[in-house]
């Protein structure tokens, strides 16, 4: 006998047209084949009054050519009501002109709008009228350690969080709920758009004026808001309801205009793409993240009885039926249990990108048991297969005459390899444990073959239950939004019970159809809810927990919006299940670390060079150095926490910053790396190293303040492997010192240029005949005779080393003796000049050398020096680290790039950010040039323009270089670009005057 299962009650699908089949004439015309649109046309035509205006229907034009689509809509007397650029144009069109739009060049398909979201079981229990008590805090707050962060003052204050859901604001406006969430959001904090059933219709989600119509809302959104406020009570909430994907796009514009940086959406959606992160809803996610928003989304509750995938053999005959039995038997009838059923769709994604003529075309049949057969006990058996003798057609659309019992969008007319998406129907029987039994059958259209590769048919339900034991967990998370590739999207699975370590039975699991891991994280679910008066379960409850955690982190100043916030939430987890990221838990169950103690009083620090650079991390498996868990290559958006105190030759205490050479190797994509103090700076607020070409090694010099627990963090936006070489450290607690002080040259000096093209005096050996440093050659850098660097009291030079005109891929190593060694200063290719800063100790003879692994020109510019213990005692040149901050970005808030040859003076002192006090003699900075118009160089200097450069770049490439910059007497530095482009200046510390 079939075992009993819980019945879930679907909420009213307000304003939704019930769906239909495709009449034969329409299929033959090849114009309009979307069953839902044909149903809407039939319903609108039937309502037309004699002599009255022609009715309109809302349509979506699937097109990348919005201009032509918009023009066509206007031409037929319609009105464009929304758009997702590159994917969908939404319009209200007179019924008689709908078919004309299908012939517009660039319009691939015309369909009725699909819902932008719906609430899914099991996260919606029966609503009670009163809660368990005033001011109840859910268990999720303590479980995630958010209570400790709130007690420390990090409660989401000054962070704006958006919620996309359905809201019954009458439920919000109760004593219990106001105690939880505060007063009902006013009109300025509400957005509602329903293009399918616009107000003032009583069926609309919205009131006139764009506020939310509570009569068609739900307590679900109120319960989600309660969780956000539990986790981040100081956050300001903005709530939105959107009916269609174009309405959702408009909601994103509204959120962005209100400076919302976090969105949580606990809704499902029908298939609209192949499950590889592309499609209209995924495009909306990309749009939101592009506006600096981090998007959290429930991963779905389809882990049991809601999803299945079956392979269709290539020899399936014409008009043959798909076999749902994954074993040796045959079962062409898929049983669905429920008084009403909502399908996310039936998809064969492997055909998605094939030419239209090569797509397989399937037809979906809907059946239910015949009445009057007498004994229905057979239908309680686990896998009872009816025959056409004891089953009848199930009418899925009352808008069209006769019994409409098939769904057949025409793939040959441009429909996606997708059927019955967003299809809602109710059988007429009350059989089985869920008060209704229906069946679907999938038949291959006789005119199209399966193809040379088996089709993977996916069947996904939103409401209802699949035939017992026919479901699959893997792949159930590959639905719109959840499957997004965006770095700013966090799909959240559910750990239920909330304090446990087991994934909820219902929580959807990956992979996506292109093999990526989903969910991204998991979070507690199944805790008390005042809005529901009982535990709130499902991934709907898990998503706002993660969003609330993000608000806490943003209020603590630890994450920039968008991808960086998402990366930090994915980083702060407890790994559960299989080691590392997996398709059950994602990266793990979210957990805030211990609250960092307040930063101590900053003291002066002196630089202590290491006798030789010490490699503290090499994540390449074949060369691994460092903590055992830090083995790469790392996925993009990974954060690595690296202990540096007590490592190698660095003391375990008394160190405020380390000087490193950070090298990126084998990156998966272009992007950047950021080195910053652990729990003392915001992920994504600055950058250290930029990668314009994926793959090749790229190093950069950086002074990195040491964070909590003696760690630094590295944000690998571009992924790949990383190498960290420590060259020295700053010993704090100094008032004055003889050694370890940085003295910036008022005018940086060029000491070597093997190109022999410099006009200013050079040592004779390099001033005349140009030549390349030979492969494997070590060049001793001769002292400039007119240098401002003293002949005594110096332990190291601060230099900028450049490789130019290289004959192959290689590296330069600057050190006292020019050894080949395992560490590099500059990595270069033949593509363009490459430069890097280094602090190079002097040899016993008072010189530095440069080793070239591959023939190249070598340029060495001296920007300052480090004193030794024979120098005069002073405080000048001692270092103070600060929270890394951005001093200049010509891209924001208003683009203002440099023009070729332009110079600008940048004030760096006396400003709240980055926090360099007036009177500083110099700064530790990172200079970045973004996508310049031509190859060239950037100069950064305190006074008169020198012959040296600070950074070399190639056309269109983004390049960074660490720099120790002297400041003018008024606290400024001058920047000059030889070619047009944008410039970024990040500062992480300063030197005393």
mmCIF file of N, CA, C and O in Angstrom, residues 828-880:
data_model
loop_
_atom_site.group_PDB
_atom_site.id
_atom_site.type_symbol
_atom_site.label_atom_id
_atom_site.label_comp_id
_atom_site.label_asym_id
_atom_site.label_seq_id
_atom_site.Cartn_x
_atom_site.Cartn_y
_atom_site.Cartn_z
ATOM 1 N N UNK A 828 56.923 38.433 -15.766
ATOM 2 C CA UNK A 828 56.670 39.149 -17.008
ATOM 3 C C UNK A 828 56.446 38.200 -18.175
ATOM 4 O O UNK A 828 56.798 37.015 -18.128
ATOM 5 N N UNK A 829 55.836 38.760 -19.203
ATOM 6 C CA UNK A 829 55.637 38.070 -20.478
ATOM 7 C C UNK A 829 56.071 39.032 -21.576
ATOM 8 O O UNK A 829 56.511 40.156 -21.313
ATOM 9 N N UNK A 830 55.907 38.617 -22.806
ATOM 10 C CA UNK A 830 56.251 39.485 -23.930
ATOM 11 C C UNK A 830 55.168 40.522 -24.206
ATOM 12 O O UNK A 830 55.364 41.420 -25.020
ATOM 13 N N UNK A 831 54.025 40.403 -23.523
ATOM 14 C CA UNK A 831 52.866 41.238 -23.866
ATOM 15 C C UNK A 831 53.085 42.714 -23.552
ATOM 16 O O UNK A 831 52.725 43.585 -24.337
ATOM 17 N N UNK A 832 53.670 43.004 -22.404
ATOM 18 C CA UNK A 832 53.814 44.403 -22.002
ATOM 19 C C UNK A 832 54.805 44.481 -20.857
ATOM 20 O O UNK A 832 55.195 43.462 -20.271
ATOM 21 N N UNK A 833 55.210 45.715 -20.545
ATOM 22 C CA UNK A 833 56.102 45.930 -19.410
ATOM 23 C C UNK A 833 55.393 45.575 -18.115
ATOM 24 O O UNK A 833 54.183 45.762 -17.980
ATOM 25 N N UNK A 834 56.153 45.044 -17.151
ATOM 26 C CA UNK A 834 55.610 44.687 -15.843
ATOM 27 C C UNK A 834 56.503 45.277 -14.772
ATOM 28 O O UNK A 834 57.736 45.278 -14.911
ATOM 29 N N UNK A 835 55.889 45.744 -13.693
ATOM 30 C CA UNK A 835 56.655 46.369 -12.620
ATOM 31 C C UNK A 835 56.148 45.910 -11.271
ATOM 32 O O UNK A 835 55.015 45.455 -11.134
ATOM 33 N N UNK A 836 57.007 46.039 -10.254
ATOM 34 C CA UNK A 836 56.616 45.728 -8.884
ATOM 35 C C UNK A 836 57.543 46.472 -7.942
ATOM 36 O O UNK A 836 58.706 46.742 -8.254
ATOM 37 N N UNK A 837 57.029 46.786 -6.777
ATOM 38 C CA UNK A 837 57.801 47.443 -5.727
ATOM 39 C C UNK A 837 58.442 46.394 -4.833
ATOM 40 O O UNK A 837 57.898 45.300 -4.659
ATOM 41 N N UNK A 838 59.583 46.718 -4.275
ATOM 42 C CA UNK A 838 60.251 45.812 -3.347
ATOM 43 C C UNK A 838 61.097 46.626 -2.366
ATOM 44 O O UNK A 838 61.580 47.713 -2.701
ATOM 45 N N UNK A 839 61.226 46.084 -1.166
ATOM 46 C CA UNK A 839 62.199 46.606 -0.196
ATOM 47 C C UNK A 839 63.353 45.621 -0.213
ATOM 48 O O UNK A 839 63.203 44.473 0.219
ATOM 49 N N UNK A 840 64.493 46.062 -0.725
ATOM 50 C CA UNK A 840 65.614 45.157 -0.975
ATOM 51 C C UNK A 840 66.766 45.484 -0.034
ATOM 52 O O UNK A 840 67.335 46.588 -0.114
ATOM 53 N N UNK A 841 67.130 44.573 0.862
ATOM 54 C CA UNK A 841 68.280 44.812 1.733
ATOM 55 C C UNK A 841 69.562 44.974 0.903
ATOM 56 O O UNK A 841 69.715 44.373 -0.170
ATOM 57 N N UNK A 842 70.506 45.773 1.420
ATOM 58 C CA UNK A 842 71.774 45.978 0.744
ATOM 59 C C UNK A 842 72.721 44.820 1.038
ATOM 60 O O UNK A 842 72.670 44.198 2.106
ATOM 61 N N UNK A 843 73.583 44.525 0.069
ATOM 62 C CA UNK A 843 74.614 43.513 0.270
ATOM 63 C C UNK A 843 75.705 44.078 1.183
ATOM 64 O O UNK A 843 75.687 45.253 1.566
ATOM 65 N N UNK A 844 76.646 43.224 1.495
ATOM 66 C CA UNK A 844 77.774 43.687 2.319
ATOM 67 C C UNK A 844 78.511 44.823 1.640
ATOM 68 O O UNK A 844 79.109 45.681 2.310
ATOM 69 N N UNK A 845 78.469 44.879 0.330
ATOM 70 C CA UNK A 845 79.135 45.954 -0.401
ATOM 71 C C UNK A 845 78.248 47.160 -0.619
ATOM 72 O O UNK A 845 78.633 48.078 -1.348
ATOM 73 N N UNK A 846 77.033 47.147 -0.038
ATOM 74 C CA UNK A 846 76.145 48.301 -0.147
ATOM 75 C C UNK A 846 75.398 48.377 -1.465
ATOM 76 O O UNK A 846 75.006 49.460 -1.892
ATOM 77 N N UNK A 847 75.162 47.218 -2.110
ATOM 78 C CA UNK A 847 74.501 47.215 -3.406
ATOM 79 C C UNK A 847 73.299 46.275 -3.388
ATOM 80 O O UNK A 847 73.130 45.468 -2.479
ATOM 81 N N UNK A 848 72.492 46.393 -4.440
ATOM 82 C CA UNK A 848 71.447 45.410 -4.706
ATOM 83 C C UNK A 848 71.664 44.873 -6.114
ATOM 84 O O UNK A 848 72.347 45.498 -6.938
ATOM 85 N N UNK A 849 71.078 43.705 -6.392
ATOM 86 C CA UNK A 849 71.234 43.080 -7.693
ATOM 87 C C UNK A 849 69.888 42.598 -8.194
ATOM 88 O O UNK A 849 68.932 42.421 -7.419
ATOM 89 N N UNK A 850 69.829 42.365 -9.511
ATOM 90 C CA UNK A 850 68.605 41.861 -10.140
ATOM 91 C C UNK A 850 68.959 40.671 -11.012
ATOM 92 O O UNK A 850 69.832 40.777 -11.892
ATOM 93 N N UNK A 851 68.300 39.543 -10.772
ATOM 94 C CA UNK A 851 68.456 38.348 -11.593
ATOM 95 C C UNK A 851 67.314 38.280 -12.594
ATOM 96 O O UNK A 851 66.149 38.485 -12.235
ATOM 97 N N UNK A 852 67.645 37.984 -13.865
ATOM 98 C CA UNK A 852 66.643 37.838 -14.920
ATOM 99 C C UNK A 852 66.608 36.390 -15.383
ATOM 100 O O UNK A 852 67.630 35.853 -15.817
ATOM 101 N N UNK A 853 65.445 35.761 -15.303
ATOM 102 C CA UNK A 853 65.340 34.366 -15.738
ATOM 103 C C UNK A 853 65.215 34.250 -17.253
ATOM 104 O O UNK A 853 65.500 33.207 -17.826
ATOM 105 N N UNK A 854 64.735 35.319 -17.906
ATOM 106 C CA UNK A 854 64.566 35.346 -19.345
ATOM 107 C C UNK A 854 65.009 36.720 -19.834
ATOM 108 O O UNK A 854 64.818 37.724 -19.137
ATOM 109 N N UNK A 855 65.646 36.784 -20.995
ATOM 110 C CA UNK A 855 66.199 38.038 -21.490
ATOM 111 C C UNK A 855 65.148 39.141 -21.520
ATOM 112 O O UNK A 855 64.041 38.956 -22.046
ATOM 113 N N UNK A 856 65.505 40.292 -20.960
ATOM 114 C CA UNK A 856 64.585 41.419 -20.862
ATOM 115 C C UNK A 856 65.355 42.681 -20.535
ATOM 116 O O UNK A 856 66.488 42.619 -20.038
ATOM 117 N N UNK A 857 64.766 43.832 -20.811
ATOM 118 C CA UNK A 857 65.298 45.077 -20.275
ATOM 119 C C UNK A 857 64.907 45.202 -18.813
ATOM 120 O O UNK A 857 63.824 44.752 -18.393
ATOM 121 N N UNK A 858 65.789 45.818 -18.021
ATOM 122 C CA UNK A 858 65.551 45.975 -16.589
ATOM 123 C C UNK A 858 65.657 47.449 -16.231
ATOM 124 O O UNK A 858 66.621 48.134 -16.620
ATOM 125 N N UNK A 859 64.678 47.924 -15.504
ATOM 126 C CA UNK A 859 64.652 49.315 -15.034
ATOM 127 C C UNK A 859 64.506 49.282 -13.526
ATOM 128 O O UNK A 859 63.652 48.558 -12.997
ATOM 129 N N UNK A 860 65.327 50.051 -12.824
ATOM 130 C CA UNK A 860 65.262 50.118 -11.366
ATOM 131 C C UNK A 860 65.148 51.580 -10.959
ATOM 132 O O UNK A 860 66.040 52.384 -11.255
ATOM 133 N N UNK A 861 64.033 51.923 -10.305
ATOM 134 C CA UNK A 861 63.819 53.259 -9.758
ATOM 135 C C UNK A 861 63.843 53.186 -8.244
ATOM 136 O O UNK A 861 63.221 52.297 -7.644
ATOM 137 N N UNK A 862 64.548 54.104 -7.613
ATOM 138 C CA UNK A 862 64.644 54.167 -6.157
ATOM 139 C C UNK A 862 63.718 55.269 -5.665
ATOM 140 O O UNK A 862 63.834 56.423 -6.098
ATOM 141 N N UNK A 863 62.797 54.906 -4.762
ATOM 142 C CA UNK A 863 61.844 55.883 -4.240
ATOM 143 C C UNK A 863 62.137 56.250 -2.783
ATOM 144 O O UNK A 863 61.561 57.197 -2.253
ATOM 145 N N UNK A 864 63.033 55.505 -2.121
ATOM 146 C CA UNK A 864 63.359 55.796 -0.728
ATOM 147 C C UNK A 864 64.260 54.722 -0.169
ATOM 148 O O UNK A 864 64.725 53.833 -0.880
ATOM 149 N N UNK A 865 64.484 54.790 1.126
ATOM 150 C CA UNK A 865 65.358 53.813 1.773
ATOM 151 C C UNK A 865 64.915 53.573 3.200
ATOM 152 O O UNK A 865 64.123 54.353 3.771
ATOM 153 N N UNK A 866 65.463 52.475 3.786
ATOM 154 C CA UNK A 866 65.202 52.107 5.172
ATOM 155 C C UNK A 866 66.507 52.309 5.956
ATOM 156 O O UNK A 866 67.575 51.857 5.521
ATOM 157 N N UNK A 867 66.395 52.960 7.100
ATOM 158 C CA UNK A 867 67.584 53.261 7.898
ATOM 159 C C UNK A 867 68.074 52.029 8.654
ATOM 160 O O UNK A 867 67.307 51.097 8.927
ATOM 161 N N UNK A 868 69.385 52.051 8.989
ATOM 162 C CA UNK A 868 69.921 50.990 9.843
ATOM 163 C C UNK A 868 70.224 51.545 11.226
ATOM 164 O O UNK A 868 69.930 52.708 11.529
ATOM 165 N N UNK A 869 70.848 50.747 12.083
ATOM 166 C CA UNK A 869 71.033 51.163 13.476
ATOM 167 C C UNK A 869 72.158 52.158 13.675
ATOM 168 O O UNK A 869 72.449 52.562 14.799
ATOM 169 N N UNK A 870 72.802 52.575 12.592
ATOM 170 C CA UNK A 870 73.817 53.638 12.709
ATOM 171 C C UNK A 870 73.234 54.998 12.371
ATOM 172 O O UNK A 870 73.928 56.008 12.475
ATOM 173 N N UNK A 871 71.980 55.018 11.945
ATOM 174 C CA UNK A 871 71.346 56.292 11.601
ATOM 175 C C UNK A 871 70.979 57.048 12.870
ATOM 176 O O UNK A 871 70.958 56.500 13.986
ATOM 177 N N UNK A 872 70.668 58.314 12.696
ATOM 178 C CA UNK A 872 70.256 59.139 13.829
ATOM 179 C C UNK A 872 68.933 58.634 14.377
ATOM 180 O O UNK A 872 68.083 58.132 13.650
ATOM 181 N N UNK A 873 68.763 58.773 15.674
ATOM 182 C CA UNK A 873 67.508 58.358 16.292
ATOM 183 C C UNK A 873 66.443 59.405 16.022
ATOM 184 O O UNK A 873 66.692 60.619 16.103
ATOM 185 N N UNK A 874 65.253 58.954 15.678
ATOM 186 C CA UNK A 874 64.162 59.873 15.348
ATOM 187 C C UNK A 874 62.864 59.099 15.286
ATOM 188 O O UNK A 874 62.841 57.863 15.342
ATOM 189 N N UNK A 875 61.765 59.824 15.191
ATOM 190 C CA UNK A 875 60.470 59.186 14.945
ATOM 191 C C UNK A 875 60.097 59.265 13.466
ATOM 192 O O UNK A 875 59.207 58.547 13.007
ATOM 193 N N UNK A 876 60.780 60.135 12.742
ATOM 194 C CA UNK A 876 60.501 60.290 11.317
ATOM 195 C C UNK A 876 60.633 58.956 10.587
ATOM 196 O O UNK A 876 61.625 58.253 10.752
ATOM 197 N N UNK A 877 59.643 58.625 9.797
ATOM 198 C CA UNK A 877 59.701 57.421 8.996
ATOM 199 C C UNK A 877 59.180 56.175 9.673
ATOM 200 O O UNK A 877 59.141 55.101 9.054
ATOM 201 N N UNK A 878 58.778 56.266 10.951
ATOM 202 C CA UNK A 878 58.135 55.123 11.586
ATOM 203 C C UNK A 878 56.731 54.958 11.004
ATOM 204 O O UNK A 878 56.104 55.912 10.529
ATOM 205 N N UNK A 879 56.225 53.738 11.082
ATOM 206 C CA UNK A 879 55.003 53.367 10.354
ATOM 207 C C UNK A 879 53.827 53.183 11.291
ATOM 208 O O UNK A 879 53.991 52.693 12.421
ATOM 209 N N UNK A 880 52.669 53.566 10.814
ATOM 210 C CA UNK A 880 51.422 53.274 11.521
ATOM 211 C C UNK A 880 50.417 52.684 10.531
ATOM 212 O O UNK A 880 50.036 53.338 9.555
#
